[in-house]
């Protein structure tokens, strides 16, 4: 946004004088300036004259904000900020001071960016956890899953009050009932109070890990992140193409590290007791019941089961 002086100096002399008078008159007649002078009656005409640029900025940016085109198209000098004026008197001499103040949209984006930076997503749409839904909105989306929503909300409230819990949640239910959505809600709410989180869509993540064999540092960094984040969600566990390395050295290592340290969460189309069958069989080694039992001993005692019922919302 150009200052008033730059705007006027760019005009021919005759037009400059006329435009200058029009601009100054418009500023002086503006209701915002009248209110400013009523609030600070010691501000005299001379002080107003030598601070005309500030007053012009004040009025112009107020009008921009009153007809806000959106944060991404903010026309003000500093995106997401507007000019606020104050005045004081020192030794009977008036001074006008300007300050850039962040608008509500800018503050909301800053908050959302801070929340988003605390949550890592692996093959899960970041928009799943980017919106701050209220408990009421979550509940009303599908009343058939009200019991599950209540359980998750109770868990969120308990964690906010007492800090990280030793136990996580195991959400089981049919396709499309919103298990991932509910975990996104939980992550978002707890990220608001400073907790970090990660959500991993297991079928695609399992394929990604194979490609990391050639990048051992990246592989270690990824596994360490999942071990250490405050809240970890394995999304659609049981749908991945299982192999012994994934089971024993990735999933097993992660849940073993997190036991009694930080909570781990799961969403699955499998009931908890059926997940053991999945972990007991791999395409490479066939049936390995004891290894399935071993990893379940690191999951089952550290989760509370949440049955998610309701209608299939995919494609709606």
PDB file of C-alpha atoms in Angstrom:
ATOM      1  CA  UNK A   1       0.000   0.000   0.000  1.00  0.00           C
ATOM      2  CA  UNK A   2       1.415   3.395  -1.033  1.00  0.00           C
ATOM      3  CA  UNK A   3       1.673   6.158   1.564  1.00  0.00           C
ATOM      4  CA  UNK A   4      -0.363   9.293   0.974  1.00  0.00           C
ATOM      5  CA  UNK A   5       2.721  11.381   0.201  1.00  0.00           C
ATOM      6  CA  UNK A   6       4.057   8.933  -2.400  1.00  0.00           C
ATOM      7  CA  UNK A   7       0.646   8.659  -3.975  1.00  0.00           C
ATOM      8  CA  UNK A   8       0.294  12.411  -4.353  1.00  0.00           C
ATOM      9  CA  UNK A   9       3.866  13.095  -5.483  1.00  0.00           C
ATOM     10  CA  UNK A  10       3.387  10.780  -8.439  1.00  0.00           C
ATOM     11  CA  UNK A  11       0.758  13.131  -9.888  1.00  0.00           C
ATOM     12  CA  UNK A  12       1.226  16.267 -12.050  1.00  0.00           C
ATOM     13  CA  UNK A  13       1.414  19.527 -10.042  1.00  0.00           C
ATOM     14  CA  UNK A  14      -2.103  20.816 -10.760  1.00  0.00           C
ATOM     15  CA  UNK A  15      -3.658  17.450 -10.258  1.00  0.00           C
ATOM     16  CA  UNK A  16      -1.434  16.875  -7.253  1.00  0.00           C
ATOM     17  CA  UNK A  17      -2.869  19.889  -5.416  1.00  0.00           C
ATOM     18  CA  UNK A  18      -6.462  18.941  -6.167  1.00  0.00           C
ATOM     19  CA  UNK A  19      -5.948  15.291  -5.255  1.00  0.00           C
ATOM     20  CA  UNK A  20      -4.058  16.275  -2.133  1.00  0.00           C
ATOM     21  CA  UNK A  21      -6.915  18.442  -0.954  1.00  0.00           C
ATOM     22  CA  UNK A  22      -9.456  15.719  -1.748  1.00  0.00           C
ATOM     23  CA  UNK A  23      -7.456  13.047   0.054  1.00  0.00           C
ATOM     24  CA  UNK A  24      -6.840  15.190   3.102  1.00  0.00           C
ATOM     25  CA  UNK A  25     -10.498  16.237   3.239  1.00  0.00           C
ATOM     26  CA  UNK A  26     -11.625  12.626   2.986  1.00  0.00           C
ATOM     27  CA  UNK A  27      -9.326  11.632   5.835  1.00  0.00           C
ATOM     28  CA  UNK A  28     -10.380  14.541   8.021  1.00  0.00           C
ATOM     29  CA  UNK A  29     -14.068  13.858   7.389  1.00  0.00           C
ATOM     30  CA  UNK A  30     -13.806  10.157   8.137  1.00  0.00           C
ATOM     31  CA  UNK A  31     -15.745   8.999  11.200  1.00  0.00           C
ATOM     32  CA  UNK A  32     -12.722   7.055  12.415  1.00  0.00           C
ATOM     33  CA  UNK A  33     -10.612  10.223  12.584  1.00  0.00           C
ATOM     34  CA  UNK A  34     -13.435  12.073  14.360  1.00  0.00           C
ATOM     35  CA  UNK A  35     -13.540   9.351  17.000  1.00  0.00           C
ATOM     36  CA  UNK A  36      -9.760   9.468  17.319  1.00  0.00           C
ATOM     37  CA  UNK A  37      -9.777  13.222  17.951  1.00  0.00           C
ATOM     38  CA  UNK A  38     -12.630  12.905  20.427  1.00  0.00           C
ATOM     39  CA  UNK A  39     -10.632  10.303  22.340  1.00  0.00           C
ATOM     40  CA  UNK A  40      -7.500  12.498  22.280  1.00  0.00           C
ATOM     41  CA  UNK A  41      -8.796  16.112  22.348  1.00  0.00           C
ATOM     42  CA  UNK A  42      -5.299  17.505  22.925  1.00  0.00           C
ATOM     43  CA  UNK A  43      -4.307  16.522  19.358  1.00  0.00           C
ATOM     44  CA  UNK A  44      -4.323  19.864  17.518  1.00  0.00           C
ATOM     45  CA  UNK A  45      -4.609  20.632  13.808  1.00  0.00           C
ATOM     46  CA  UNK A  46      -0.843  20.994  13.389  1.00  0.00           C
ATOM     47  CA  UNK A  47      -0.212  17.535  14.855  1.00  0.00           C
ATOM     48  CA  UNK A  48      -2.878  16.113  12.579  1.00  0.00           C
ATOM     49  CA  UNK A  49      -1.287  17.781   9.551  1.00  0.00           C
ATOM     50  CA  UNK A  50       2.227  16.463  10.154  1.00  0.00           C
ATOM     51  CA  UNK A  51       0.841  12.965  10.831  1.00  0.00           C
ATOM     52  CA  UNK A  52      -1.479  12.832   7.836  1.00  0.00           C
ATOM     53  CA  UNK A  53       0.255   9.737   6.439  1.00  0.00           C
ATOM     54  CA  UNK A  54      -0.478   7.839   9.649  1.00  0.00           C
ATOM     55  CA  UNK A  55      -4.106   8.910   9.628  1.00  0.00           C
ATOM     56  CA  UNK A  56      -4.461   7.958   5.957  1.00  0.00           C
ATOM     57  CA  UNK A  57      -2.980   4.535   6.673  1.00  0.00           C
ATOM     58  CA  UNK A  58      -5.267   4.143   9.685  1.00  0.00           C
ATOM     59  CA  UNK A  59      -8.412   4.939   7.713  1.00  0.00           C
ATOM     60  CA  UNK A  60      -7.442   2.980   4.582  1.00  0.00           C
ATOM     61  CA  UNK A  61      -6.499  -0.189   6.440  1.00  0.00           C
ATOM     62  CA  UNK A  62      -9.634  -0.036   8.577  1.00  0.00           C
ATOM     63  CA  UNK A  63     -11.717   0.012   5.394  1.00  0.00           C
ATOM     64  CA  UNK A  64      -9.710  -2.900   3.971  1.00  0.00           C
ATOM     65  CA  UNK A  65     -10.380  -4.918   7.114  1.00  0.00           C
ATOM     66  CA  UNK A  66     -14.070  -3.998   7.098  1.00  0.00           C
ATOM     67  CA  UNK A  67     -14.317  -5.574   3.640  1.00  0.00           C
ATOM     68  CA  UNK A  68     -11.723  -8.278   4.222  1.00  0.00           C
ATOM     69  CA  UNK A  69     -10.953 -10.192   0.992  1.00  0.00           C
ATOM     70  CA  UNK A  70      -9.269 -12.975   2.962  1.00  0.00           C
ATOM     71  CA  UNK A  71      -5.851 -13.320   4.529  1.00  0.00           C
ATOM     72  CA  UNK A  72      -4.218 -14.504   1.296  1.00  0.00           C
ATOM     73  CA  UNK A  73      -5.348 -11.314  -0.484  1.00  0.00           C
ATOM     74  CA  UNK A  74      -4.834  -8.844   2.342  1.00  0.00           C
ATOM     75  CA  UNK A  75      -3.984  -5.429   0.791  1.00  0.00           C
ATOM     76  CA  UNK A  76      -2.523  -3.928   3.966  1.00  0.00           C
ATOM     77  CA  UNK A  77       1.160  -3.107   4.288  1.00  0.00           C
ATOM     78  CA  UNK A  78       1.752  -6.023   6.636  1.00  0.00           C
ATOM     79  CA  UNK A  79      -0.348  -9.058   5.766  1.00  0.00           C
ATOM     80  CA  UNK A  80      -2.874  -9.847   8.464  1.00  0.00           C
ATOM     81  CA  UNK A  81      -2.208  -6.617  10.379  1.00  0.00           C
ATOM     82  CA  UNK A  82      -3.894  -3.248  10.602  1.00  0.00           C
ATOM     83  CA  UNK A  83      -2.713   0.155  11.871  1.00  0.00           C
ATOM     84  CA  UNK A  84      -3.840   1.271  15.309  1.00  0.00           C
ATOM     85  CA  UNK A  85      -3.229   4.857  16.467  1.00  0.00           C
ATOM     86  CA  UNK A  86      -2.738   6.247  19.955  1.00  0.00           C
ATOM     87  CA  UNK A  87      -1.680   9.677  21.153  1.00  0.00           C
ATOM     88  CA  UNK A  88      -0.066  11.285  24.155  1.00  0.00           C
ATOM     89  CA  UNK A  89       1.064  14.704  25.253  1.00  0.00           C
ATOM     90  CA  UNK A  90       4.557  15.537  26.466  1.00  0.00           C
ATOM     91  CA  UNK A  91       5.217  19.039  27.767  1.00  0.00           C
ATOM     92  CA  UNK A  92       1.938  20.144  26.148  1.00  0.00           C
ATOM     93  CA  UNK A  93       3.096  18.839  22.786  1.00  0.00           C
ATOM     94  CA  UNK A  94       0.937  16.156  21.126  1.00  0.00           C
ATOM     95  CA  UNK A  95       2.377  13.017  19.544  1.00  0.00           C
ATOM     96  CA  UNK A  96       0.576  10.380  17.452  1.00  0.00           C
ATOM     97  CA  UNK A  97       1.905   6.823  17.591  1.00  0.00           C
ATOM     98  CA  UNK A  98       1.113   3.959  15.230  1.00  0.00           C
ATOM     99  CA  UNK A  99       1.209   0.238  15.924  1.00  0.00           C
ATOM    100  CA  UNK A 100       0.626  -2.781  13.697  1.00  0.00           C
ATOM    101  CA  UNK A 101      -1.949  -5.101  15.251  1.00  0.00           C
ATOM    102  CA  UNK A 102      -2.584  -8.686  14.119  1.00  0.00           C
ATOM    103  CA  UNK A 103      -6.147  -9.404  12.984  1.00  0.00           C
ATOM    104  CA  UNK A 104      -8.249 -12.385  14.085  1.00  0.00           C
ATOM    105  CA  UNK A 105      -7.669 -14.237  10.824  1.00  0.00           C
ATOM    106  CA  UNK A 106      -3.896 -13.877  11.155  1.00  0.00           C
ATOM    107  CA  UNK A 107      -3.954 -15.059  14.766  1.00  0.00           C
ATOM    108  CA  UNK A 108      -6.138 -18.023  13.827  1.00  0.00           C
ATOM    109  CA  UNK A 109      -3.730 -19.007  11.050  1.00  0.00           C
ATOM    110  CA  UNK A 110      -0.754 -18.695  13.381  1.00  0.00           C
ATOM    111  CA  UNK A 111      -2.487 -20.986  15.858  1.00  0.00           C
ATOM    112  CA  UNK A 112      -3.394 -23.479  13.140  1.00  0.00           C
ATOM    113  CA  UNK A 113       0.157 -23.454  11.768  1.00  0.00           C
ATOM    114  CA  UNK A 114       1.501 -24.121  15.256  1.00  0.00           C
ATOM    115  CA  UNK A 115      -0.925 -27.025  15.713  1.00  0.00           C
ATOM    116  CA  UNK A 116      -0.134 -28.465  12.285  1.00  0.00           C
ATOM    117  CA  UNK A 117       3.611 -28.280  12.943  1.00  0.00           C
ATOM    118  CA  UNK A 118       3.154 -30.565  15.954  1.00  0.00           C
ATOM    119  CA  UNK A 119       1.437 -33.338  13.981  1.00  0.00           C
ATOM    120  CA  UNK A 120       3.184 -35.444  11.348  1.00  0.00           C
ATOM    121  CA  UNK A 121       1.093 -37.313   8.816  1.00  0.00           C
ATOM    122  CA  UNK A 122       2.254 -40.303   6.795  1.00  0.00           C
ATOM    123  CA  UNK A 123      -0.086 -40.987   3.876  1.00  0.00           C
ATOM    124  CA  UNK A 124      -2.994 -39.403   5.732  1.00  0.00           C
ATOM    125  CA  UNK A 125      -4.580 -36.273   4.273  1.00  0.00           C
ATOM    126  CA  UNK A 126      -3.359 -33.376   6.491  1.00  0.00           C
ATOM    127  CA  UNK A 127      -6.798 -31.805   6.167  1.00  0.00           C
ATOM    128  CA  UNK A 128      -8.046 -34.666   8.312  1.00  0.00           C
ATOM    129  CA  UNK A 129      -6.434 -33.022  11.325  1.00  0.00           C
ATOM    130  CA  UNK A 130      -6.356 -29.388  10.222  1.00  0.00           C
ATOM    131  CA  UNK A 131      -9.834 -28.282  11.289  1.00  0.00           C
ATOM    132  CA  UNK A 132     -10.799 -27.664  14.886  1.00  0.00           C
ATOM    133  CA  UNK A 133     -14.153 -29.386  15.287  1.00  0.00           C
ATOM    134  CA  UNK A 134     -16.076 -28.953  18.493  1.00  0.00           C
ATOM    135  CA  UNK A 135     -17.248 -31.930  20.525  1.00  0.00           C
ATOM    136  CA  UNK A 136     -20.829 -31.118  19.504  1.00  0.00           C
ATOM    137  CA  UNK A 137     -19.970 -31.101  15.802  1.00  0.00           C
ATOM    138  CA  UNK A 138     -18.215 -34.455  16.096  1.00  0.00           C
ATOM    139  CA  UNK A 139     -21.134 -35.929  18.005  1.00  0.00           C
ATOM    140  CA  UNK A 140     -23.803 -34.698  15.604  1.00  0.00           C
ATOM    141  CA  UNK A 141     -21.999 -35.996  12.500  1.00  0.00           C
ATOM    142  CA  UNK A 142     -23.284 -39.514  13.233  1.00  0.00           C
ATOM    143  CA  UNK A 143     -25.277 -40.182  16.404  1.00  0.00           C
ATOM    144  CA  UNK A 144     -24.852 -43.937  15.858  1.00  0.00           C
ATOM    145  CA  UNK A 145     -21.253 -43.633  16.989  1.00  0.00           C
ATOM    146  CA  UNK A 146     -22.068 -41.380  19.960  1.00  0.00           C
ATOM    147  CA  UNK A 147     -20.645 -43.848  22.484  1.00  0.00           C
ATOM    148  CA  UNK A 148     -17.277 -43.911  20.698  1.00  0.00           C
ATOM    149  CA  UNK A 149     -17.205 -40.110  20.473  1.00  0.00           C
ATOM    150  CA  UNK A 150     -17.904 -39.861  24.202  1.00  0.00           C
ATOM    151  CA  UNK A 151     -15.061 -42.277  24.986  1.00  0.00           C
ATOM    152  CA  UNK A 152     -12.595 -40.326  22.867  1.00  0.00           C
ATOM    153  CA  UNK A 153     -13.701 -37.001  24.285  1.00  0.00           C
ATOM    154  CA  UNK A 154     -13.298 -38.370  27.823  1.00  0.00           C
ATOM    155  CA  UNK A 155      -9.801 -39.512  26.882  1.00  0.00           C
ATOM    156  CA  UNK A 156      -8.939 -36.064  25.490  1.00  0.00           C
ATOM    157  CA  UNK A 157     -10.239 -34.336  28.635  1.00  0.00           C
ATOM    158  CA  UNK A 158      -8.323 -36.698  30.928  1.00  0.00           C
ATOM    159  CA  UNK A 159      -5.094 -36.159  28.980  1.00  0.00           C
ATOM    160  CA  UNK A 160      -5.528 -32.392  29.047  1.00  0.00           C
ATOM    161  CA  UNK A 161      -6.011 -32.495  32.807  1.00  0.00           C
ATOM    162  CA  UNK A 162      -3.451 -35.115  33.833  1.00  0.00           C
ATOM    163  CA  UNK A 163      -0.967 -35.252  30.954  1.00  0.00           C
ATOM    164  CA  UNK A 164       0.006 -38.181  28.742  1.00  0.00           C
ATOM    165  CA  UNK A 165      -1.673 -41.428  29.699  1.00  0.00           C
ATOM    166  CA  UNK A 166       0.112 -44.808  29.771  1.00  0.00           C
ATOM    167  CA  UNK A 167      -2.701 -46.396  27.750  1.00  0.00           C
ATOM    168  CA  UNK A 168      -3.906 -45.596  24.254  1.00  0.00           C
ATOM    169  CA  UNK A 169      -7.073 -46.561  22.369  1.00  0.00           C
ATOM    170  CA  UNK A 170      -7.899 -49.279  19.858  1.00  0.00           C
ATOM    171  CA  UNK A 171     -10.683 -48.180  17.493  1.00  0.00           C
ATOM    172  CA  UNK A 172     -12.298 -51.068  15.667  1.00  0.00           C
ATOM    173  CA  UNK A 173     -15.245 -50.986  13.314  1.00  0.00           C
ATOM    174  CA  UNK A 174     -16.441 -51.388   9.768  1.00  0.00           C
ATOM    175  CA  UNK A 175     -15.167 -49.534   6.718  1.00  0.00           C
ATOM    176  CA  UNK A 176     -15.928 -45.833   6.563  1.00  0.00           C
ATOM    177  CA  UNK A 177     -17.315 -45.310  10.065  1.00  0.00           C
ATOM    178  CA  UNK A 178     -14.891 -42.462  10.762  1.00  0.00           C
ATOM    179  CA  UNK A 179     -12.174 -44.084  12.865  1.00  0.00           C
ATOM    180  CA  UNK A 180      -9.399 -42.053  11.229  1.00  0.00           C
ATOM    181  CA  UNK A 181     -11.513 -38.916  11.494  1.00  0.00           C
ATOM    182  CA  UNK A 182     -11.943 -39.445  15.239  1.00  0.00           C
ATOM    183  CA  UNK A 183      -8.220 -39.946  15.717  1.00  0.00           C
ATOM    184  CA  UNK A 184      -7.596 -36.748  13.762  1.00  0.00           C
ATOM    185  CA  UNK A 185      -9.969 -34.944  16.135  1.00  0.00           C
ATOM    186  CA  UNK A 186      -8.053 -36.288  19.125  1.00  0.00           C
ATOM    187  CA  UNK A 187      -4.657 -35.293  17.705  1.00  0.00           C
ATOM    188  CA  UNK A 188      -5.878 -31.799  16.888  1.00  0.00           C
ATOM    189  CA  UNK A 189      -7.344 -31.212  20.341  1.00  0.00           C
ATOM    190  CA  UNK A 190      -4.219 -32.386  22.135  1.00  0.00           C
ATOM    191  CA  UNK A 191      -1.888 -30.503  19.788  1.00  0.00           C
ATOM    192  CA  UNK A 192      -3.659 -27.343  20.965  1.00  0.00           C
ATOM    193  CA  UNK A 193      -2.128 -27.877  24.397  1.00  0.00           C
ATOM    194  CA  UNK A 194       1.350 -28.489  22.990  1.00  0.00           C
ATOM    195  CA  UNK A 195       1.491 -32.257  22.491  1.00  0.00           C
ATOM    196  CA  UNK A 196       3.160 -33.733  19.437  1.00  0.00           C
ATOM    197  CA  UNK A 197       1.639 -36.486  17.353  1.00  0.00           C
ATOM    198  CA  UNK A 198       1.947 -38.661  14.270  1.00  0.00           C
ATOM    199  CA  UNK A 199      -0.606 -40.636  12.292  1.00  0.00           C
ATOM    200  CA  UNK A 200       0.551 -43.378   9.940  1.00  0.00           C
ATOM    201  CA  UNK A 201      -1.619 -45.025   7.268  1.00  0.00           C
ATOM    202  CA  UNK A 202      -0.137 -48.499   7.511  1.00  0.00           C
ATOM    203  CA  UNK A 203      -0.784 -50.013   4.038  1.00  0.00           C
ATOM    204  CA  UNK A 204       1.084 -47.235   2.204  1.00  0.00           C
ATOM    205  CA  UNK A 205       3.626 -46.647   4.964  1.00  0.00           C
ATOM    206  CA  UNK A 206       4.680 -50.305   4.834  1.00  0.00           C
ATOM    207  CA  UNK A 207       5.511 -49.902   1.145  1.00  0.00           C
ATOM    208  CA  UNK A 208       7.428 -46.682   1.856  1.00  0.00           C
ATOM    209  CA  UNK A 209       9.638 -48.426   4.368  1.00  0.00           C
ATOM    210  CA  UNK A 210      10.887 -50.852   1.726  1.00  0.00           C
ATOM    211  CA  UNK A 211      12.234 -47.914  -0.256  1.00  0.00           C
ATOM    212  CA  UNK A 212      14.095 -46.657   2.805  1.00  0.00           C
ATOM    213  CA  UNK A 213      16.438 -49.653   2.843  1.00  0.00           C
ATOM    214  CA  UNK A 214      18.717 -47.601   0.609  1.00  0.00           C
ATOM    215  CA  UNK A 215      18.478 -44.644   3.007  1.00  0.00           C
ATOM    216  CA  UNK A 216      19.329 -46.053   6.445  1.00  0.00           C
ATOM    217  CA  UNK A 217      19.574 -42.633   8.074  1.00  0.00           C
ATOM    218  CA  UNK A 218      16.103 -41.667   6.888  1.00  0.00           C
ATOM    219  CA  UNK A 219      14.740 -45.025   8.023  1.00  0.00           C
ATOM    220  CA  UNK A 220      16.207 -44.616  11.507  1.00  0.00           C
ATOM    221  CA  UNK A 221      15.015 -41.016  11.720  1.00  0.00           C
ATOM    222  CA  UNK A 222      11.462 -42.046  10.801  1.00  0.00           C
ATOM    223  CA  UNK A 223      11.320 -44.927  13.280  1.00  0.00           C
ATOM    224  CA  UNK A 224      12.823 -42.760  16.042  1.00  0.00           C
ATOM    225  CA  UNK A 225      10.198 -40.088  15.382  1.00  0.00           C
ATOM    226  CA  UNK A 226       7.416 -42.646  15.784  1.00  0.00           C
ATOM    227  CA  UNK A 227       9.000 -43.977  18.949  1.00  0.00           C
ATOM    228  CA  UNK A 228       9.321 -40.583  20.590  1.00  0.00           C
ATOM    229  CA  UNK A 229       6.279 -38.551  19.521  1.00  0.00           C
ATOM    230  CA  UNK A 230       3.766 -37.975  22.317  1.00  0.00           C
ATOM    231  CA  UNK A 231       0.810 -39.519  20.496  1.00  0.00           C
ATOM    232  CA  UNK A 232       1.162 -42.165  17.796  1.00  0.00           C
ATOM    233  CA  UNK A 233      -1.701 -43.486  15.660  1.00  0.00           C
ATOM    234  CA  UNK A 234      -1.281 -46.608  13.514  1.00  0.00           C
ATOM    235  CA  UNK A 235      -4.146 -46.123  11.090  1.00  0.00           C
ATOM    236  CA  UNK A 236      -5.747 -49.168   9.437  1.00  0.00           C
ATOM    237  CA  UNK A 237      -3.458 -51.605  11.189  1.00  0.00           C
ATOM    238  CA  UNK A 238      -3.931 -55.093   9.798  1.00  0.00           C
ATOM    239  CA  UNK A 239      -4.419 -53.909   6.220  1.00  0.00           C
ATOM    240  CA  UNK A 240      -0.686 -53.719   5.478  1.00  0.00           C
ATOM    241  CA  UNK A 241       1.192 -56.352   3.491  1.00  0.00           C
ATOM    242  CA  UNK A 242       2.971 -57.910   6.458  1.00  0.00           C
ATOM    243  CA  UNK A 243       6.487 -59.303   6.440  1.00  0.00           C
ATOM    244  CA  UNK A 244       8.660 -60.434   9.362  1.00  0.00           C
ATOM    245  CA  UNK A 245      10.900 -57.336   9.251  1.00  0.00           C
ATOM    246  CA  UNK A 246       7.935 -54.929   9.355  1.00  0.00           C
ATOM    247  CA  UNK A 247       6.299 -56.852  12.175  1.00  0.00           C
ATOM    248  CA  UNK A 248       9.349 -57.501  14.353  1.00  0.00           C
ATOM    249  CA  UNK A 249      11.753 -54.636  13.632  1.00  0.00           C
ATOM    250  CA  UNK A 250       9.403 -51.756  12.913  1.00  0.00           C
ATOM    251  CA  UNK A 251       5.987 -52.199  14.538  1.00  0.00           C
ATOM    252  CA  UNK A 252       7.354 -54.428  17.307  1.00  0.00           C
ATOM    253  CA  UNK A 253      10.298 -52.143  18.038  1.00  0.00           C
ATOM    254  CA  UNK A 254       8.085 -49.047  18.146  1.00  0.00           C
ATOM    255  CA  UNK A 255       5.376 -50.438  20.440  1.00  0.00           C
ATOM    256  CA  UNK A 256       8.026 -52.050  22.656  1.00  0.00           C
ATOM    257  CA  UNK A 257       9.778 -48.697  23.082  1.00  0.00           C
ATOM    258  CA  UNK A 258       6.515 -46.869  23.854  1.00  0.00           C
ATOM    259  CA  UNK A 259       5.236 -49.337  26.466  1.00  0.00           C
ATOM    260  CA  UNK A 260       4.671 -47.542  29.782  1.00  0.00           C
ATOM    261  CA  UNK A 261       6.168 -44.403  28.246  1.00  0.00           C
ATOM    262  CA  UNK A 262       3.741 -42.901  25.757  1.00  0.00           C
ATOM    263  CA  UNK A 263       0.339 -43.979  24.441  1.00  0.00           C
ATOM    264  CA  UNK A 264      -0.143 -45.669  21.088  1.00  0.00           C
ATOM    265  CA  UNK A 265      -3.449 -45.690  19.212  1.00  0.00           C
ATOM    266  CA  UNK A 266      -4.775 -47.983  16.518  1.00  0.00           C
ATOM    267  CA  UNK A 267      -7.629 -47.983  14.033  1.00  0.00           C
ATOM    268  CA  UNK A 268      -8.546 -51.259  12.390  1.00  0.00           C
ATOM    269  CA  UNK A 269     -11.257 -53.201  10.640  1.00  0.00           C
ATOM    270  CA  UNK A 270     -10.111 -56.112  12.791  1.00  0.00           C
ATOM    271  CA  UNK A 271     -11.381 -56.696  16.307  1.00  0.00           C
ATOM    272  CA  UNK A 272      -8.454 -56.701  18.740  1.00  0.00           C
ATOM    273  CA  UNK A 273      -8.479 -60.489  19.207  1.00  0.00           C
ATOM    274  CA  UNK A 274      -8.399 -61.003  15.424  1.00  0.00           C
ATOM    275  CA  UNK A 275      -5.333 -58.809  14.985  1.00  0.00           C
ATOM    276  CA  UNK A 276      -3.191 -61.521  16.552  1.00  0.00           C
ATOM    277  CA  UNK A 277      -4.038 -63.832  13.645  1.00  0.00           C
ATOM    278  CA  UNK A 278      -2.850 -61.160  11.230  1.00  0.00           C
ATOM    279  CA  UNK A 279       0.465 -60.777  13.062  1.00  0.00           C
ATOM    280  CA  UNK A 280       0.920 -64.555  13.253  1.00  0.00           C
ATOM    281  CA  UNK A 281       1.145 -65.066   9.512  1.00  0.00           C
ATOM    282  CA  UNK A 282       3.480 -63.575   6.918  1.00  0.00           C
ATOM    283  CA  UNK A 283       3.828 -64.388   3.237  1.00  0.00           C
ATOM    284  CA  UNK A 284       7.484 -65.203   3.786  1.00  0.00           C
ATOM    285  CA  UNK A 285       7.488 -67.347   6.904  1.00  0.00           C
ATOM    286  CA  UNK A 286       3.911 -68.616   7.026  1.00  0.00           C
ATOM    287  CA  UNK A 287       2.315 -69.235  10.406  1.00  0.00           C
ATOM    288  CA  UNK A 288       4.327 -67.948  13.392  1.00  0.00           C
ATOM    289  CA  UNK A 289       1.812 -67.953  16.207  1.00  0.00           C
ATOM    290  CA  UNK A 290       4.260 -67.133  18.995  1.00  0.00           C
ATOM    291  CA  UNK A 291       5.470 -64.004  17.178  1.00  0.00           C
ATOM    292  CA  UNK A 292       1.886 -62.854  16.790  1.00  0.00           C
ATOM    293  CA  UNK A 293       1.378 -63.393  20.511  1.00  0.00           C
ATOM    294  CA  UNK A 294       4.601 -61.566  21.300  1.00  0.00           C
ATOM    295  CA  UNK A 295       3.642 -58.350  19.527  1.00  0.00           C
ATOM    296  CA  UNK A 296       0.084 -58.493  20.884  1.00  0.00           C
ATOM    297  CA  UNK A 297       1.539 -58.675  24.405  1.00  0.00           C
ATOM    298  CA  UNK A 298       2.974 -55.227  23.663  1.00  0.00           C
ATOM    299  CA  UNK A 299      -0.349 -53.872  22.377  1.00  0.00           C
ATOM    300  CA  UNK A 300      -3.279 -55.501  24.178  1.00  0.00           C
ATOM    301  CA  UNK A 301      -2.411 -54.452  27.769  1.00  0.00           C
ATOM    302  CA  UNK A 302      -1.824 -50.848  26.744  1.00  0.00           C
ATOM    303  CA  UNK A 303      -5.052 -49.972  24.912  1.00  0.00           C
ATOM    304  CA  UNK A 304      -8.725 -49.604  25.706  1.00  0.00           C
ATOM    305  CA  UNK A 305     -11.033 -50.841  22.966  1.00  0.00           C
ATOM    306  CA  UNK A 306     -13.463 -48.399  21.364  1.00  0.00           C
ATOM    307  CA  UNK A 307     -16.117 -49.908  19.094  1.00  0.00           C
ATOM    308  CA  UNK A 308     -16.949 -47.431  16.337  1.00  0.00           C
ATOM    309  CA  UNK A 309     -20.363 -48.067  14.829  1.00  0.00           C
ATOM    310  CA  UNK A 310     -22.311 -46.015  12.312  1.00  0.00           C
ATOM    311  CA  UNK A 311     -22.856 -45.646   8.613  1.00  0.00           C
ATOM    312  CA  UNK A 312     -20.223 -45.788   5.886  1.00  0.00           C
ATOM    313  CA  UNK A 313     -19.354 -42.146   5.095  1.00  0.00           C
ATOM    314  CA  UNK A 314     -16.860 -42.703   2.308  1.00  0.00           C
ATOM    315  CA  UNK A 315     -17.879 -41.074  -0.922  1.00  0.00           C
ATOM    316  CA  UNK A 316     -20.467 -38.885   0.797  1.00  0.00           C
TER     317      UNK A 316
END
